[in-house]
CSV table of C-alpha atoms and ligand atoms in Angstrom, one decimal:
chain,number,residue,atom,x,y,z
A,1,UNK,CA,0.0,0.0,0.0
A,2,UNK,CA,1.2,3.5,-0.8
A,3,UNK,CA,1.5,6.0,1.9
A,4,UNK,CA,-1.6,8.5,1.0
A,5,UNK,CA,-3.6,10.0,3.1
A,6,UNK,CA,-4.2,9.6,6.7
A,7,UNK,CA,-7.1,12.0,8.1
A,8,UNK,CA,-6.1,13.2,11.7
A,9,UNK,CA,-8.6,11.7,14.4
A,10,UNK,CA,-11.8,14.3,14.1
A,11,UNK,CA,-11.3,17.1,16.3
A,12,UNK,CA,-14.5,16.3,18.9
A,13,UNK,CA,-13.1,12.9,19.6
A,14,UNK,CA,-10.0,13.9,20.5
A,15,UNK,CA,-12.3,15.0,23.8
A,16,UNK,CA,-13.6,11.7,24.6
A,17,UNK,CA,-11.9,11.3,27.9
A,18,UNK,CA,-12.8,14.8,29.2
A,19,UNK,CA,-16.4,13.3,28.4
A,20,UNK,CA,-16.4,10.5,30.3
A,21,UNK,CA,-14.2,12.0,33.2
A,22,UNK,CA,-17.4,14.9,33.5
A,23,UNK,CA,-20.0,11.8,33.1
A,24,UNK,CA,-18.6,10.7,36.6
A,25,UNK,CA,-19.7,13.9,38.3
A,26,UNK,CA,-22.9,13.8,39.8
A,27,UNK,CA,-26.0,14.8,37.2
A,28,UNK,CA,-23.6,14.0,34.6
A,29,UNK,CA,-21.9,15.5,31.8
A,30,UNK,CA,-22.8,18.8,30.3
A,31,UNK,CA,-20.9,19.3,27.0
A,32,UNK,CA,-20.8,22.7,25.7
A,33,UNK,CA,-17.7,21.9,23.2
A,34,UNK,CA,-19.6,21.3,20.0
A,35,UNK,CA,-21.6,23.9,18.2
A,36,UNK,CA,-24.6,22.6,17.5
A,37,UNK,CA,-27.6,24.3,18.2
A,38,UNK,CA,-30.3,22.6,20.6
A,39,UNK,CA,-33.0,25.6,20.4
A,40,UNK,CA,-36.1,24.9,18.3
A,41,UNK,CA,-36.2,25.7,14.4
A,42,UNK,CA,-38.7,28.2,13.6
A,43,UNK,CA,-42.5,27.3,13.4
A,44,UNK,CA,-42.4,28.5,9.8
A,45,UNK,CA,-39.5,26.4,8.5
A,46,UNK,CA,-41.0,23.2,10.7
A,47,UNK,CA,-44.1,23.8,8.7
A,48,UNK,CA,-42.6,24.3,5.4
A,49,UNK,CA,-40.6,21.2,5.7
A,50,UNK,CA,-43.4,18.9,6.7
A,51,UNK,CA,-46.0,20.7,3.5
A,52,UNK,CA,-43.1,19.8,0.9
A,53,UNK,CA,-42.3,16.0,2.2
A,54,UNK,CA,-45.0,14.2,0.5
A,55,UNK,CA,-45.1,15.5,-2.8
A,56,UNK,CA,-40.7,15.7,-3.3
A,57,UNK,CA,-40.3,12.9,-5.7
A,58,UNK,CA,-38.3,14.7,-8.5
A,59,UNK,CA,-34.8,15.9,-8.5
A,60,UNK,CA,-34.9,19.5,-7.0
A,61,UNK,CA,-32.4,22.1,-8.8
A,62,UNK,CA,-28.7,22.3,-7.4
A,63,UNK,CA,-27.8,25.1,-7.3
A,64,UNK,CA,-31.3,25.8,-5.3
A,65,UNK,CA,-35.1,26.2,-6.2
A,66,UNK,CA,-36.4,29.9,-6.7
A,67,UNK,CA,-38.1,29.9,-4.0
A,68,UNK,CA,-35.0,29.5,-2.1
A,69,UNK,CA,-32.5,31.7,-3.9
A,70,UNK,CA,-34.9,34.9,-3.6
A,71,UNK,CA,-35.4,34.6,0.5
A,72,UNK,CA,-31.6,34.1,0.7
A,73,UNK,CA,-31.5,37.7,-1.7
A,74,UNK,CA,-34.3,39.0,0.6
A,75,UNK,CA,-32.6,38.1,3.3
A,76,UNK,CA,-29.1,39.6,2.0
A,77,UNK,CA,-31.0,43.2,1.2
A,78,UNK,CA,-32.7,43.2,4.2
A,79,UNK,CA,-30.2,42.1,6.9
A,80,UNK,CA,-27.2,42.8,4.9
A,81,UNK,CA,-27.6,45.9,3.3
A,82,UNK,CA,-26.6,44.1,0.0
A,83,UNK,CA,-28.3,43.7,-3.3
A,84,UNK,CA,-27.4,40.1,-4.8
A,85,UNK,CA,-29.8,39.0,-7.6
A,86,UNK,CA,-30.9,35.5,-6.5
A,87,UNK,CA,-28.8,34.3,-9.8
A,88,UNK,CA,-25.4,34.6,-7.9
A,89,UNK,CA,-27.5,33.2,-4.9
A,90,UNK,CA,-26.4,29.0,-4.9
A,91,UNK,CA,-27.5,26.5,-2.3
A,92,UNK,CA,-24.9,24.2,-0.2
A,93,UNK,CA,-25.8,21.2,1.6
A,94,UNK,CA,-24.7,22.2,4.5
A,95,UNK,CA,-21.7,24.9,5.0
A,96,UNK,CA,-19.2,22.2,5.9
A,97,UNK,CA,-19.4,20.5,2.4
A,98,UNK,CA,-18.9,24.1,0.8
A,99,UNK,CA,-16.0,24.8,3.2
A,100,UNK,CA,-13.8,21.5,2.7
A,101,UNK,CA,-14.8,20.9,-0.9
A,102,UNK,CA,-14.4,25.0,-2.2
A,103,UNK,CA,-10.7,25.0,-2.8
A,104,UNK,CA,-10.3,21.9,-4.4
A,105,UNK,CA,-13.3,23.5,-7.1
A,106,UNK,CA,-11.6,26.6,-7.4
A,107,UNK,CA,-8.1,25.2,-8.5
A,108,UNK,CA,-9.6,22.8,-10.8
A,109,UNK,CA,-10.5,26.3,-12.5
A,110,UNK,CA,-7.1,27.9,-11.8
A,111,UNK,CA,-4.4,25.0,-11.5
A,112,UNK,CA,-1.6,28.1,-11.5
A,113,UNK,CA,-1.8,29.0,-7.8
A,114,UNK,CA,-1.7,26.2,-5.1
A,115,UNK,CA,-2.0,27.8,-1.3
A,116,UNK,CA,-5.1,28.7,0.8
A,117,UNK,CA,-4.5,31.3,3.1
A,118,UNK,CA,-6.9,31.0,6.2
A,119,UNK,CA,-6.9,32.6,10.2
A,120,UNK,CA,-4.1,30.7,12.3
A,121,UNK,CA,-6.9,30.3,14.9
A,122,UNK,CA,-10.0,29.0,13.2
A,123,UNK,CA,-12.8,26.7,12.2
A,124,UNK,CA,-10.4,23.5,11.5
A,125,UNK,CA,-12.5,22.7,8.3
A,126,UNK,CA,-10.3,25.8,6.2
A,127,UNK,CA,-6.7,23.7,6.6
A,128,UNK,CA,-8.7,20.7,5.9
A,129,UNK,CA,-10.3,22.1,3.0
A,130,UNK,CA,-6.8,22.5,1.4
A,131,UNK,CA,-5.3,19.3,2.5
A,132,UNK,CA,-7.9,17.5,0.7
A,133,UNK,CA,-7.6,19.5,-2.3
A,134,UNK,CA,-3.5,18.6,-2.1
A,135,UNK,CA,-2.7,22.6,-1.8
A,136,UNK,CA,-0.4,24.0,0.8
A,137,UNK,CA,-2.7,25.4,4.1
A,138,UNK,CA,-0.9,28.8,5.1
A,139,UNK,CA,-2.5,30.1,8.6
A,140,UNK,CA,-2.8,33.5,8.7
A,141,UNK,CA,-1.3,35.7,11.4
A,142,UNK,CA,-4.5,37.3,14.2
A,143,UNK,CA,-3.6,40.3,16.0
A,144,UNK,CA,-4.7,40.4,19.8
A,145,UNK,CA,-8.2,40.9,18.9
A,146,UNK,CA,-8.1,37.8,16.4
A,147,UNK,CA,-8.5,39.7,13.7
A,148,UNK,CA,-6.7,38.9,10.5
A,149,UNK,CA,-3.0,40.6,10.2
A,150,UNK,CA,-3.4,40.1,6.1
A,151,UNK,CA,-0.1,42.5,6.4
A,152,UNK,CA,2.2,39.8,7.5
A,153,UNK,CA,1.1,37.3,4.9
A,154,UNK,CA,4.8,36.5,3.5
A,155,UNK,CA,4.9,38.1,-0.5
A,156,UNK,CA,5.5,34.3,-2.1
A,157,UNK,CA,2.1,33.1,0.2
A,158,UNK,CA,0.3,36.0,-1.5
A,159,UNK,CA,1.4,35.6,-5.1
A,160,UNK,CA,1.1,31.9,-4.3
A,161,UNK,CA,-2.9,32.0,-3.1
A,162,UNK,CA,-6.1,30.6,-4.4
A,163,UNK,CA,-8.1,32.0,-2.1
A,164,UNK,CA,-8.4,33.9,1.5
A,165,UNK,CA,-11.0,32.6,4.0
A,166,UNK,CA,-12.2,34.9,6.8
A,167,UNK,CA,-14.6,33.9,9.1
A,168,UNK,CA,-16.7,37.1,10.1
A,169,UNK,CA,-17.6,37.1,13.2
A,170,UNK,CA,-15.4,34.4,14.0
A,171,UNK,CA,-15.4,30.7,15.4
A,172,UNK,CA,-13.4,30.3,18.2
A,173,UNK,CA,-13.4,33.8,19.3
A,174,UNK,CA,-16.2,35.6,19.2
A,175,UNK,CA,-13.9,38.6,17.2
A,176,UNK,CA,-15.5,40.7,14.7
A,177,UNK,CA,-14.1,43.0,12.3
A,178,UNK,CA,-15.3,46.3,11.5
A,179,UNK,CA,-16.5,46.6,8.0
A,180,UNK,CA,-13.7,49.2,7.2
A,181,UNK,CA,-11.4,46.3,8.2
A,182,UNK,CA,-13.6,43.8,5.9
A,183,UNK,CA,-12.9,46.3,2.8
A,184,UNK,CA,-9.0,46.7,4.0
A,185,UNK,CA,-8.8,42.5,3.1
A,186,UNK,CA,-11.0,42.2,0.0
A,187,UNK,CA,-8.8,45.0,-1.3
A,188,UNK,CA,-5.5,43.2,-0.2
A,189,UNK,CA,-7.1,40.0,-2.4
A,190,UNK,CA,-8.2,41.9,-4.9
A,191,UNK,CA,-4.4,43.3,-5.4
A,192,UNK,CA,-3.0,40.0,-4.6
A,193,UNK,CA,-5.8,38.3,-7.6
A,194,UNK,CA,-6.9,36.0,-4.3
A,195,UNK,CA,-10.1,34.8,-3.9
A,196,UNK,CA,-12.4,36.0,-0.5
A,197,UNK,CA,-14.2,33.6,0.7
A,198,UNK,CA,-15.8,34.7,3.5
A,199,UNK,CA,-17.8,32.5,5.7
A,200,UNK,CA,-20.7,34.6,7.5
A,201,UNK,CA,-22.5,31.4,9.2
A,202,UNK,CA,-22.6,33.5,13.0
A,203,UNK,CA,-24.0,36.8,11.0
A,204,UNK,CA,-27.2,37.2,12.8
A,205,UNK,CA,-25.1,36.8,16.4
A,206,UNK,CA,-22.7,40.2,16.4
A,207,UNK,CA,-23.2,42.1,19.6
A,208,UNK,CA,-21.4,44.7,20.4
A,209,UNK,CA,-19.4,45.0,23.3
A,210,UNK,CA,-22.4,45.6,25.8
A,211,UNK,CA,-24.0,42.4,24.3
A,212,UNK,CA,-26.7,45.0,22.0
A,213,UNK,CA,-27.4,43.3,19.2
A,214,UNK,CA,-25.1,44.9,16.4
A,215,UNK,CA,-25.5,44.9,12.4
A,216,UNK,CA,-24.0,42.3,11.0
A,217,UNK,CA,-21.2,43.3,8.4
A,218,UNK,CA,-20.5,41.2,4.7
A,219,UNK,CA,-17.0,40.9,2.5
A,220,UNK,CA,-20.1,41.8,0.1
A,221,UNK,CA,-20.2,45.5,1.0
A,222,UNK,CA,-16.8,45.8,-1.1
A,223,UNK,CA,-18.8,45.0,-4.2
A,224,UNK,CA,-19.2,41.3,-5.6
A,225,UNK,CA,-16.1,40.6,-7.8
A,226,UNK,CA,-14.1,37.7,-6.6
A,227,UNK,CA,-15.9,37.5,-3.4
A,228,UNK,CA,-18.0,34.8,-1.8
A,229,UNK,CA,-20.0,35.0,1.0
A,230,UNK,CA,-21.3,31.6,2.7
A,231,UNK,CA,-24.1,31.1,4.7
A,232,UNK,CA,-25.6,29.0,7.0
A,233,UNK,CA,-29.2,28.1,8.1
A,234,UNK,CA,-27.4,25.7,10.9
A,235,UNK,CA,-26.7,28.9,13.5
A,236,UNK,CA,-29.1,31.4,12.1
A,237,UNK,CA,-32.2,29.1,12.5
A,238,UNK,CA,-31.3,26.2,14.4
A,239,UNK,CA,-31.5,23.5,11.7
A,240,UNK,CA,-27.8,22.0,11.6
A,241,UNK,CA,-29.9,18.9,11.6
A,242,UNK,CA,-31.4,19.8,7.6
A,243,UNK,CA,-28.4,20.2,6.1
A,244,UNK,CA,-29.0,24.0,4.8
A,245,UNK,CA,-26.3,27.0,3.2
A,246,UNK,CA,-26.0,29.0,0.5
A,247,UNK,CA,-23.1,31.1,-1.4
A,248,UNK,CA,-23.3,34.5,-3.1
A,249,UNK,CA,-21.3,36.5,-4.7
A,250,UNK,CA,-19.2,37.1,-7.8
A,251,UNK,CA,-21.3,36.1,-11.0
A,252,UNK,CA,-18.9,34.2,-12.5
A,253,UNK,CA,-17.5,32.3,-9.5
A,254,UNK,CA,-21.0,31.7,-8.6
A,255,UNK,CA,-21.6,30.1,-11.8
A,256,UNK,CA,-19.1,28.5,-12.1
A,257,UNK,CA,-19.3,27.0,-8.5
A,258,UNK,CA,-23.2,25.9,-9.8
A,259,UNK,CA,-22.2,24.1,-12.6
A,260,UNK,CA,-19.3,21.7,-11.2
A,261,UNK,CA,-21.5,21.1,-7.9
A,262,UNK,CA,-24.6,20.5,-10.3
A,263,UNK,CA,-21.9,17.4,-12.6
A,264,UNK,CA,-21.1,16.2,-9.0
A,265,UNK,CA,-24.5,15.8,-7.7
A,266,UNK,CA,-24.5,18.0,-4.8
A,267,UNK,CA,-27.9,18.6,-3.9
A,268,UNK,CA,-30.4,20.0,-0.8
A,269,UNK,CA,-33.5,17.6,-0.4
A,270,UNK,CA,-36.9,19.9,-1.6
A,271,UNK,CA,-38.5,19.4,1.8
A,272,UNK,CA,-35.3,21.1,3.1
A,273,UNK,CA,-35.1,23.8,0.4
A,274,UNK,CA,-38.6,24.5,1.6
A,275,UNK,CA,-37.9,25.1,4.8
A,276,UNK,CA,-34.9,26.7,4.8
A,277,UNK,CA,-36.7,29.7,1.9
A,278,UNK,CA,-39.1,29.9,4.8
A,279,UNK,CA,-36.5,30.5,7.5
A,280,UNK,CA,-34.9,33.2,5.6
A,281,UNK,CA,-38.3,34.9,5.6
A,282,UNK,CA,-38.3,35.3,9.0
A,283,UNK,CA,-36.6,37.4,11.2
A,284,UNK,CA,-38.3,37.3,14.7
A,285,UNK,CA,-37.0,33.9,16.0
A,286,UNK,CA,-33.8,34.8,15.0
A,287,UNK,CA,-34.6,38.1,17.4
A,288,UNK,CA,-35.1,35.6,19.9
A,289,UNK,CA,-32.4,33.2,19.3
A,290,UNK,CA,-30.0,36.3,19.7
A,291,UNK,CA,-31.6,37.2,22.8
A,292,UNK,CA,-31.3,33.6,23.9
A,293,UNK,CA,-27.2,33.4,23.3
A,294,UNK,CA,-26.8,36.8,25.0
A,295,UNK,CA,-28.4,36.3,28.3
A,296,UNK,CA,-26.5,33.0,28.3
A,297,UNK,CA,-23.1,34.5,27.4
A,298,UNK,CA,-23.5,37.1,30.1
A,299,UNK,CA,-24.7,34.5,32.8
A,300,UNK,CA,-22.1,31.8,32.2
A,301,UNK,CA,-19.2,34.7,31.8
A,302,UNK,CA,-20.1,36.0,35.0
A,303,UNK,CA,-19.6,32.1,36.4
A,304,UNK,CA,-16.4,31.2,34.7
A,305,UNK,CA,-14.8,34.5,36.0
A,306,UNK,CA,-15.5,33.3,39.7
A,307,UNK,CA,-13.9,30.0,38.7
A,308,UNK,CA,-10.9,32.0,38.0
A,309,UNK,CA,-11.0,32.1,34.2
A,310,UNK,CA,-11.3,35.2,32.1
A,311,UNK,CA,-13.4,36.6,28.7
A,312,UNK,CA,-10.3,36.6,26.2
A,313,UNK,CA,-12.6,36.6,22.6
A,314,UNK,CA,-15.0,39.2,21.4
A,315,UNK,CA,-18.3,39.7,21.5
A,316,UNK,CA,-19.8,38.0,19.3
A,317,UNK,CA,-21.1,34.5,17.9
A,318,UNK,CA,-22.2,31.9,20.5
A,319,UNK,CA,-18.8,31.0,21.8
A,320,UNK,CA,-16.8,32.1,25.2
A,321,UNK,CA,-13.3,32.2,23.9
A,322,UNK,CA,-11.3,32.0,27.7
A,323,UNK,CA,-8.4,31.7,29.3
A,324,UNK,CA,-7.3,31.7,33.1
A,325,UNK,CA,-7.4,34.9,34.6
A,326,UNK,CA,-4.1,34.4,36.5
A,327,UNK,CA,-2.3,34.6,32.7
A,328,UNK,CA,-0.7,32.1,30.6
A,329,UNK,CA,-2.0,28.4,31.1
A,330,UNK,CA,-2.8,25.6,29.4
A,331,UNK,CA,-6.6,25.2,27.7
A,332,UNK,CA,-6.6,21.4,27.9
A,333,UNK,CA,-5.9,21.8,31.9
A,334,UNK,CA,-8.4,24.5,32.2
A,335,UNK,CA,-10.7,21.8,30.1
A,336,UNK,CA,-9.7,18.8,32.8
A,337,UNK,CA,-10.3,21.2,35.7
A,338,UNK,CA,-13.9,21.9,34.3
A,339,UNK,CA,-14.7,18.2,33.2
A,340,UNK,CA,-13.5,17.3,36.8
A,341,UNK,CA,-16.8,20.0,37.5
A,342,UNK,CA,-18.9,17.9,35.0
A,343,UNK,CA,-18.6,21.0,32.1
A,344,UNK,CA,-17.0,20.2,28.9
A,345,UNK,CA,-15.4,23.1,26.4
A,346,UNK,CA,-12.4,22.5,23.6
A,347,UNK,CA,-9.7,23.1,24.5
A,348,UNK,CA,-8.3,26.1,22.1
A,349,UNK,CA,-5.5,23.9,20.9
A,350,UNK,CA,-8.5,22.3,18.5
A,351,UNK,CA,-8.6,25.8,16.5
A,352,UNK,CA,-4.7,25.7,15.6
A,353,UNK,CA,-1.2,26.3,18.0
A,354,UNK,CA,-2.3,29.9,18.5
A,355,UNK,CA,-5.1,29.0,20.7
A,356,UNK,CA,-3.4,26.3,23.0
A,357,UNK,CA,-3.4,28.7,26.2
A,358,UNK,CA,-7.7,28.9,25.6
A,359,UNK,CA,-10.9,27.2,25.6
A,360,UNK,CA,-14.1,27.7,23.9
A,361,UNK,CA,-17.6,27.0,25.6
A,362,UNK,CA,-20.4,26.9,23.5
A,363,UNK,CA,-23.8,28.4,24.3
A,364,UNK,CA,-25.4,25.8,22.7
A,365,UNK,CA,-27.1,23.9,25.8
A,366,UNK,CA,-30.3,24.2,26.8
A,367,UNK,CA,-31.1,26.9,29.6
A,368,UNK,CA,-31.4,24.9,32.5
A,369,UNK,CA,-28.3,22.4,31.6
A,370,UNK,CA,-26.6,25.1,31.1
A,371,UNK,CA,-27.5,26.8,34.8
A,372,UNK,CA,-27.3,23.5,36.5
A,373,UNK,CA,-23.5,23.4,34.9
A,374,UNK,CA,-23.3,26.8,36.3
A,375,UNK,CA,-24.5,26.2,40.1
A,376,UNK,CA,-22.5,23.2,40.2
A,377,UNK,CA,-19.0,25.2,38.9
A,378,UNK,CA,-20.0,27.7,41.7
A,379,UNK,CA,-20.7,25.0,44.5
A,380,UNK,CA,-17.0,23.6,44.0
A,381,UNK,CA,-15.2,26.8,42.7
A,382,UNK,CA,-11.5,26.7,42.0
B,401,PLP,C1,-17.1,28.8,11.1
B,401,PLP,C2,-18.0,27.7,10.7
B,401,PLP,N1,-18.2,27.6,9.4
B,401,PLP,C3,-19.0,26.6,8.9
B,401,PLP,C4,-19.6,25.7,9.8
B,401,PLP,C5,-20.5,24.6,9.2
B,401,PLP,O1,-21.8,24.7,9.5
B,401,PLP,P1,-22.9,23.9,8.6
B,401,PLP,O2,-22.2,22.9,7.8
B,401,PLP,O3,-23.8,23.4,9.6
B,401,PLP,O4,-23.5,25.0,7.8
B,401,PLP,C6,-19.4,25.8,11.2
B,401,PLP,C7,-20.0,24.9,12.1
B,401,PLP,O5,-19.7,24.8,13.3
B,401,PLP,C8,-18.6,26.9,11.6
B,401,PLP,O6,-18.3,27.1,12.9
């Protein structure tokens, strides 16, 4: 057998033991290291997946239905501030599929350049995306807000780059980048002739530093050429479960993107395209959701600090991005502490190097696991 390739043990199970070392504490394990939402989908999308079920028997359109491409340019103009005609609108079966399987698209169309550039503490799906494309992964240097430092970027990375990934606001952090800063990086690509992807799954949760609700901000806003925006109905509407995303952006890209995903037979299920159209209709359970995630952010942070660890992220997202408030430490000691407490976060060391002295907790549980977790940190504190 030839040596080829090997994938690294998946990121979550790499935290099996601090699972079953929490499961021993009494009332059992509460696991806030994965982000998958636990909230209720909306009535509407519930509704519209359930009306389209029975009838779905032929194949529904790739690169999405109509229905589903003008709520996700409805949605755009309204939350966004963006005008995208639902042509440059394509759906995604899920962001993850989009995320891994994007670069290894994009230099089928431009064999010349062979590196993805992505942030050095990040969603772990960008470096993968490139390994399994056989490009080199370059991480990105954050500054000590986590925002991308697109300056340090060494000259042969640049003129080597398919395509830059930014994640706005950002998984593990919570960071978010003003939209002055946005335009600052789509330039920089634009010089470089890189490709923005920017993946805009936590939109609808940027707060600003008080925890107000805050706009969200879109690559987009620097015009559509060689931009993508991705999108998520996962986080926005609590349907991870469905399997629901879309892209937008530059025409041709977009097209482009369509027609090789169409040849390769990626498609969203009817009753899901359903559903998801009606989810990006609706705006008031998102209001909620938001509210939801805040209330929860501010309740556990205020916990965490008495167990001697400290906010270290931004504001936004679903995720506490942490660190002990004593200084330098190790996240996967802070994560045995906590599992010794029954709670379970990633350590930061999941995200890349940069983030080995963190942990991330996700907001993701329901409201009383998560204040049972709580009490039970504050019963046995530090
Ligand atoms: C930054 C980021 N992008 C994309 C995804 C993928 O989400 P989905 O495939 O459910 O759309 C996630 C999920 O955790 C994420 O954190």
């Amino acid at each position: 057998m030839t040596a080829g390739f090997v994938p690294p043990p998946y990121p979550q199970d790499r935290l099996d033991d601090l699972r079953s070392r929490a499961a021993l504490v009494a009332g059992g394990c509460v696991d806030t290291s994965i982000g998958t939402p636990v909230d209720p989908m909306p009535a509407v999308a519930a509704r519209a997946l359930a009306d389209a079920g029975a009838g779905a028997t032929g194949y529904p359109p790739s690169v999405g239905t109509p229905a589903l491409r003008e709520a996700a340019a409805g949605w755009m103009h309204r939350r966004l501030g963006i005008s995208v005609p639902p042509d440059r609108v394509i759906a995604c079966v899920g962001t993850k599929e989009m995320v891994a399987s994007l670069p290894r698209l994009l230099a089928l169309r431009d064999p010349t350049r062979d590196t993805v550039l992505y942030p050095a503490v990040s969603y772990p799906t960008y470096e993968m995306g490139a390994r399994l494309a056989g490009l080199r992964a370059v991480p990105v240097p954050v500054d000590e807000q986590w925002r991308l430092d697109i300056e340090r970027v060494a000259p042969g990375d640049a003129r080597r780059a398919l395509v830059l990934w930014i994640n706005e606001p950002a998984n593990p952090t919570g960071a978010s980048t003003p939209v002055a800063d946005l335009a600052g990086l789509v330039r920089w690509a634009r010089r470089n002739g890189v490709i923005v992807s920017s993946d805009e799954c936590y939109a609808e949760f940027t707060y600003d530093g008080t925890g107000a609700p805050a706009a969200p901000v879109t690559a987009l806003s620097s015009g559509p050429e060689g931009v993508l925006a991705v999108h998520s109905l996962s986080k926005r509407s609590n349907m991870a479960g469905l399997r629901a995303g879309f892209v937008a952006g530059d025409a041709d890209l977009v097209r482009y993107l369509g027609e090789v995903r169409r040849h390769a037979g990626m498609i969203v299920p009817t009753p899901v395209q359903a559903a998801a159209a009606a989810a990006l209709a609706d705006d008031a359970h998102v209001d909620q959701q938001r509210e939801r995630y805040r209330r929860r952010r501010a309740d556990a942070t205020t916990a965490l600090e008495g167990f001697g660890l400290a906010p270290a992220g931004g504001p936004s997202t679903f995720y506490l991005w942490l660190r002990s408030a004593a200084g330098a430490g190790d996240g996967w000691a802070i994560a045995a502490r906590l599992a010794e407490r029954g709670l379970v976060v990633a350590p930061g060391e999941l995200y890349g190097p940069d983030g080995v002295d963190y942990v991330r907790l996700s907001l993701t549980v329901s409201d009383e696991r998560l204040e049972f977790a709580l009490d039970r940190l504050a019963a046995a504190p530090v």
